[in-house]
Coordinates of C-alpha atoms and ligand atoms in Angstrom, one line a residue:
X675 CA 96.6 115.6 83.4
X676 CA 93.2 115.0 81.7
X677 CA 93.8 117.7 79.1
X678 CA 97.4 116.4 78.6
X679 CA 96.1 112.9 78.0
X680 CA 93.6 114.2 75.5
X681 CA 96.4 116.0 73.6
X682 CA 98.5 112.9 73.7
X683 CA 95.6 110.9 72.1
X684 CA 95.2 113.4 69.4
X685 CA 99.0 113.4 68.6
X686 CA 99.0 109.6 68.4
X687 CA 95.9 109.5 66.2
X688 CA 97.7 111.9 63.9
X689 CA 100.8 109.7 63.5
X690 CA 102.9 111.6 66.1
X691 CA 105.1 110.4 69.0
X692 CA 104.3 110.6 72.7
X693 CA 106.4 109.7 75.7
X694 CA 104.2 108.0 78.4
X695 CA 104.6 106.2 81.7
X696 CA 104.3 102.4 82.0
X697 CA 104.9 100.4 85.2
X698 CA 108.3 99.3 84.0
X699 CA 110.0 102.4 82.4
X700 CA 108.8 105.3 80.2
X701 CA 107.9 104.4 76.7
X702 CA 108.2 106.3 73.4
X703 CA 105.0 105.5 71.7
X704 CA 103.5 105.6 68.2
X705 CA 100.5 104.1 66.4
X706 CA 101.6 100.5 65.8
X707 CA 99.6 100.3 62.6
X708 CA 101.1 103.4 61.0
X709 CA 104.4 102.8 59.0
X710 CA 105.3 106.5 58.9
X711 CA 104.8 106.9 62.7
X712 CA 107.0 103.8 63.3
X713 CA 109.7 105.2 61.0
X714 CA 109.8 108.4 63.1
X715 CA 110.3 106.2 66.2
X716 CA 113.3 104.5 64.9
X717 CA 114.8 107.7 63.6
X718 CA 114.5 109.8 66.8
X719 CA 115.9 106.9 68.9
X720 CA 118.7 106.3 66.5
X721 CA 117.7 102.7 66.6
X722 CA 118.7 100.1 64.0
X723 CA 115.7 99.0 62.0
X724 CA 116.5 95.3 62.7
X725 CA 115.8 95.8 66.4
X726 CA 112.1 95.0 66.9
X727 CA 109.7 97.1 69.0
X728 CA 107.2 95.9 71.6
X729 CA 103.4 96.6 70.9
X730 CA 101.2 97.6 73.8
X731 CA 97.6 96.5 73.8
X732 CA 94.5 97.5 75.9
X733 CA 93.3 93.9 76.4
X734 CA 93.8 90.2 75.6
X735 CA 90.9 90.3 73.1
X736 CA 92.8 92.8 70.9
X737 CA 96.0 90.7 71.0
X738 CA 94.0 87.5 70.1
X739 CA 92.6 89.2 67.0
X740 CA 96.1 89.9 65.8
X741 CA 98.2 87.0 67.1
X742 CA 98.3 83.2 67.6
X743 CA 98.3 81.7 71.0
X744 CA 99.1 78.3 72.5
X745 CA 98.2 77.0 75.9
X746 CA 101.4 78.2 77.6
X747 CA 101.0 81.7 76.1
X748 CA 97.5 81.7 77.5
X749 CA 98.7 80.6 80.9
X750 CA 101.3 83.3 81.0
X751 CA 98.9 86.0 79.7
X752 CA 96.4 85.1 82.4
X753 CA 98.9 85.1 85.2
X754 CA 100.9 88.2 84.2
X755 CA 98.8 90.6 82.1
X756 CA 98.3 93.5 82.6
X757 CA 102.0 93.6 83.7
X758 CA 105.7 93.6 82.8
X759 CA 105.8 90.5 80.6
X760 CA 106.4 90.7 76.9
X761 CA 105.3 87.6 74.9
X762 CA 106.8 87.1 71.5
X763 CA 103.8 86.0 69.4
X764 CA 103.1 85.0 65.8
X765 CA 101.2 87.6 63.8
X766 CA 98.1 86.4 62.0
X767 CA 97.8 87.3 58.3
X768 CA 94.9 89.7 58.8
X769 CA 96.7 91.8 61.5
X770 CA 97.0 95.5 60.9
X771 CA 100.2 95.8 63.0
X772 CA 102.9 97.4 60.9
X773 CA 105.6 95.1 59.5
X774 CA 108.1 97.7 60.6
X775 CA 107.8 96.9 64.3
X776 CA 109.4 93.6 63.7
X777 CA 111.6 94.2 60.7
X778 CA 109.1 92.3 58.5
X779 CA 109.2 89.2 60.7
X780 CA 105.9 87.6 61.9
X781 CA 107.1 87.4 65.5
X782 CA 106.1 90.5 67.5
X783 CA 106.6 91.3 71.2
X784 CA 103.3 92.1 72.9
X785 CA 102.2 93.2 76.3
X786 CA 99.4 94.9 78.2
X787 CA 100.8 97.6 80.5
X788 CA 99.7 98.0 84.1
X789 CA 99.7 101.8 84.4
X790 CA 96.6 103.9 84.5
X791 CA 97.9 106.6 82.1
X792 CA 99.0 104.0 79.6
X793 CA 95.7 102.3 79.9
X794 CA 93.7 105.5 79.5
X795 CA 95.7 106.2 76.2
X796 CA 95.0 102.7 74.9
X797 CA 91.3 102.7 75.9
X798 CA 90.8 105.8 73.8
X799 CA 92.6 104.5 70.7
X800 CA 91.6 101.9 68.2
X801 CA 95.1 100.8 67.6
X802 CA 98.0 99.3 69.7
X803 CA 100.9 101.5 70.7
X804 CA 104.4 100.5 69.6
X805 CA 106.8 101.7 72.2
X806 CA 110.5 101.1 72.9
X807 CA 111.9 102.6 76.1
X808 CA 112.1 106.4 76.0
X809 CA 115.9 106.8 75.6
X810 CA 118.4 107.1 72.8
X811 CA 119.5 103.7 71.6
X812 CA 122.1 101.9 73.9
X813 CA 121.7 104.6 76.6
X814 CA 120.0 104.4 80.0
X815 CA 116.3 103.9 80.2
X816 CA 114.1 106.6 81.8
X817 CA 112.2 106.0 85.0
X818 CA 111.4 109.7 85.8
X819 CA 110.8 112.5 83.4
X820 CA 113.6 114.7 84.8
X821 CA 116.1 112.0 83.4
X822 CA 114.7 112.2 79.8
X823 CA 117.4 113.0 77.2
X824 CA 117.2 116.7 76.3
X825 CA 116.7 115.9 72.7
X826 CA 113.6 113.8 73.4
X827 CA 112.3 116.3 76.0
X828 CA 112.6 119.1 73.4
X829 CA 111.1 117.3 70.5
X830 CA 108.5 114.8 71.8
X831 CA 105.2 115.5 73.8
X832 CA 105.4 113.8 77.1
X833 CA 103.1 112.7 80.0
X834 CA 104.6 112.8 83.4
X835 CA 103.4 109.9 85.5
X836 CA 105.9 110.2 88.3
X837 CA 108.5 107.5 89.1
X838 CA 108.1 104.1 87.3
X839 CA 106.7 101.5 89.6
X840 CA 109.2 98.7 88.8
X841 CA 112.1 100.7 87.3
X842 CA 113.3 97.8 85.1
X843 CA 112.0 96.9 81.7
X844 CA 109.6 94.0 81.0
X845 CA 110.7 90.4 80.8
X846 CA 110.8 89.3 77.2
X847 CA 110.0 85.6 76.5
X848 CA 109.3 83.5 73.5
X849 CA 107.7 80.1 73.7
X850 CA 109.2 77.2 71.7
X851 CA 106.8 74.2 71.8
X852 CA 106.2 73.9 75.6
X853 CA 109.4 75.7 76.7
X854 CA 109.6 79.3 77.9
X855 CA 112.7 81.0 76.7
X856 CA 113.7 84.2 78.5
X857 CA 115.3 86.5 75.9
X858 CA 115.6 89.5 78.2
X859 CA 115.5 89.3 82.0
X860 CA 113.2 92.0 83.4
X861 CA 110.7 92.9 86.2
X862 CA 109.3 89.4 86.3
X863 CA 112.0 87.2 87.6
X864 CA 113.2 83.8 86.3
X865 CA 112.2 82.3 89.6
X866 CA 108.6 83.6 89.3
X867 CA 108.2 82.3 85.7
X868 CA 109.6 79.0 86.7
X869 CA 107.0 78.6 89.4
X870 CA 104.3 78.9 86.7
X871 CA 106.0 77.0 83.9
X872 CA 108.8 74.7 85.3
X873 CA 110.2 74.3 81.7
X874 CA 111.6 77.9 81.7
X875 CA 115.2 78.7 80.7
X876 CA 117.2 81.9 80.4
X877 CA 118.4 82.1 76.8
X878 CA 122.2 82.0 76.5
X879 CA 121.9 83.5 73.1
X880 CA 121.2 87.0 74.3
X881 CA 123.3 88.5 71.6
X882 CA 121.8 87.0 68.5
X883 CA 119.8 87.7 65.4
X884 CA 116.4 87.1 67.0
X885 CA 116.8 89.9 69.4
X886 CA 119.5 92.3 68.3
X887 CA 118.4 94.8 70.9
X888 CA 119.9 92.4 73.4
X889 CA 123.4 93.1 72.1
X890 CA 126.0 93.4 74.8
X891 CA 126.5 97.2 74.9
X892 CA 123.2 98.6 76.1
X893 CA 121.6 100.4 79.0
X894 CA 124.8 102.5 79.3
X895 CA 125.8 105.7 81.1
X896 CA 128.3 107.9 79.3
X897 CA 131.0 107.4 82.0
X898 CA 132.9 104.2 82.3
X899 CA 131.4 101.7 84.8
X900 CA 133.0 98.9 86.8
X901 CA 130.9 96.3 88.4
X902 CA 131.3 93.8 91.3
X903 CA 134.0 96.0 92.7
X904 CA 136.1 95.3 95.8
X905 CA 137.5 98.8 96.0
X906 CA 136.5 102.2 94.7
X907 CA 139.3 104.1 92.7
X908 CA 140.2 107.7 93.3
X909 CA 137.7 110.0 91.5
X910 CA 135.1 107.3 91.0
X911 CA 131.5 107.6 92.3
X912 CA 130.1 104.6 94.2
X913 CA 126.8 102.9 93.4
X914 CA 126.4 100.9 96.6
X915 CA 124.1 98.2 97.8
X916 CA 123.3 97.3 101.4
X917 CA 125.9 97.8 104.1
X918 CA 129.7 97.2 103.6
X919 CA 133.1 98.8 103.9
X920 CA 133.1 100.5 100.4
X921 CA 133.7 104.3 100.3
X922 CA 134.1 106.9 97.6
X923 CA 136.0 110.2 97.8
X924 CA 133.5 111.7 95.3
X925 CA 129.9 110.7 95.8
X926 CA 127.9 107.7 96.9
X927 CA 124.3 106.6 96.3
X928 CA 122.9 103.4 97.9
X929 CA 120.4 101.4 95.8
X930 CA 119.0 99.9 99.0
X931 CA 120.6 100.3 102.4
X932 CA 118.4 97.5 103.7
X933 CA 119.5 95.2 100.8
X934 CA 116.0 95.1 99.2
X935 CA 116.2 94.1 95.5
X936 CA 112.7 95.7 94.7
X937 CA 113.9 99.0 96.0
X938 CA 117.2 98.6 94.2
X939 CA 115.5 98.0 90.9
X940 CA 113.4 101.1 91.3
X941 CA 116.4 103.2 92.0
X942 CA 118.9 101.7 89.5
X943 CA 118.4 103.9 86.4
X944 CA 117.7 107.1 88.3
X945 CA 120.9 106.7 90.4
X946 CA 123.0 105.8 87.3
X947 CA 121.7 109.0 85.6
X948 CA 122.6 111.1 88.7
X949 CA 126.1 109.6 89.1
X950 CA 126.7 109.8 85.3
X951 CA 125.9 113.6 85.5
X952 CA 128.2 114.2 88.4
X953 CA 131.9 115.1 88.0
X954 CA 133.2 111.6 88.8
X955 CA 135.6 109.9 86.4
X956 CA 133.6 106.7 86.4
X957 CA 131.0 104.7 88.3
X958 CA 132.0 101.8 90.6
X959 CA 129.2 99.4 91.5
X960 CA 129.1 97.2 94.6
X961 CA 128.3 93.5 94.2
X962 CA 124.6 92.8 93.9
X963 CA 123.3 89.3 94.9
X964 CA 122.6 87.3 91.7
X965 CA 119.1 86.1 92.6
X966 CA 115.5 87.2 91.7
X967 CA 115.6 90.8 90.6
X968 CA 119.3 90.9 91.3
X969 CA 119.7 88.8 88.1
X970 CA 118.0 91.5 86.1
X971 CA 120.0 94.2 87.7
X972 CA 123.3 92.3 87.1
X973 CA 122.3 91.7 83.5
X974 CA 121.8 95.5 83.0
X975 CA 125.0 96.4 84.8
X976 CA 127.0 93.8 82.7
X977 CA 125.7 95.4 79.5
X978 CA 126.2 98.9 80.8
X979 CA 129.9 98.1 81.6
X980 CA 130.5 96.2 78.3
X981 CA 132.9 97.8 75.8
X982 CA 131.2 96.6 72.7
Ligands
LIG803 O1 109.2 97.4 79.8 C1 109.4 97.5 78.6 O2 109.6 96.5 77.9 C2 109.5 98.9 77.9 C3 108.1 99.5 78.0 C4 108.0 100.9 77.3 O3 107.1 98.6 77.6 N1 109.9 98.8 76.5 C5 111.2 98.4 76.2 O4 111.4 98.4 74.8 O5 112.0 98.2 77.0 P1 112.8 98.3 74.1 O6 112.5 98.5 72.7 O7 113.7 99.3 74.8 O8 113.3 96.9 74.4 C6 112.6 95.8 73.9 C7 113.4 94.6 73.8 C8 114.6 94.8 72.8 O9 115.7 94.2 73.4 C9 114.1 94.0 71.6 O10 115.2 93.5 70.8 C10 113.2 92.9 72.2 O11 112.6 93.5 73.3 N2 112.2 92.5 71.3 C11 111.1 93.3 70.9 N3 110.4 92.7 70.0 C12 111.0 91.5 69.7 C13 110.7 90.4 68.8 N4 109.7 90.4 68.0 N5 111.6 89.4 68.8 C14 112.6 89.4 69.7 N6 112.9 90.4 70.5 C15 112.1 91.4 70.6
LIG804 MG1 115.4 100.0 75.5

C-alpha cells in the first residue's frame, strides 16, 4: 500500500485523478487548486459544472487560511472534524482553491476526512483534494472497490482501503446567522447535530439552486426501485430490513437482520449494487424506520426511486 500511496501522491501533484477511500464513501480526487485537474473531474463523472465539489483538507489550520469561520462553524468543526461533516464556508479573497469547485461562487463545501489513507495523501500534499463521490453522476456511490464503475476502474488510479466505515456520504450543512441548515442528510444525523446546536433544521429546499447535486434523481441503481413496500412483486429482488413477512421469489438481502441502522447504512450501497446486477426486474425495499441514520437511508432511497 505504501508504494501505491506514493504513486497516488505523484499523480495528484501532476494534476491527475485518484480514487481514494474516506470514512463515508470512496472519493474521486484532484488537486483543488488546479483548474485543469478539476475540469477532468467534472468530465469523467459526467457532472454538470453547476454542481459544486467538496474540498478535503488535512487540518483546521489549512481551512482557516482559506475560509471565514463564525462561532457555530468553530463549534461544529471542533466536535465533528475529522469526520463526516461538510461545512459550507465562505472563501477568503486570498484563497488558492479553484473557482471551478464551486461554479465561481464563494461558498465551498469543506471537510477533514477521518480515514488513514486519505489523511496520508493530504499530509503529503500542499493543496486540498477536491473530491466528489467516486461514481458516475446520479448513480450509486461506491463503498467498496469491487463496485466501482468499469469506466472509472479502467481509467483512474485507485487505492483500495476496504469497505467504507460509514457507507453513507457526509452531512452537508450551511450556517445562516446562528442557524444550522442541513442541505444533505448524511452519516451525522439530524438528531446528533441538534444536540450540539439546537437551532438546526433540515432544509426543505433540497432541490434548489444552492445545491443542485441534491436534485431528486440521484444515488440510483439502473433497475427500477420501489420503497416502503408491503408486498414484493413477481421477479423483484428484495432489499429487506429486520424481520418481517416479506419474501422474494428472486433474491433477498437484509440490510440488518437485527434492525441496526448503523449496519444498514454500511450495507446500503453495496447491496443495491449487488441487487442491481442480479437478473431481477426491479428492487423492492422494505420500510426503514425514519429516525437517526434511517432518515439518511430513506432520503437516499427516495432519490433512488424518483423518476426525475
Ligand atoms: O462523504 C462525502 O461527502 C463524499 C466524500 C468523498 O467526501 N463526497 C461526496 O461528494 O459525496 P458529492 O460531490 O458526491 O456530493 C456533494 C454534495 C453535492 O450534493 C453537492 O451539491 C453538495 O454536496 N455541495 C458541495 N459543495 C457545495 C456548496 N458549495 N454549496 C452547496 N452544496 C454543495
Ligand atoms: Mg455523489
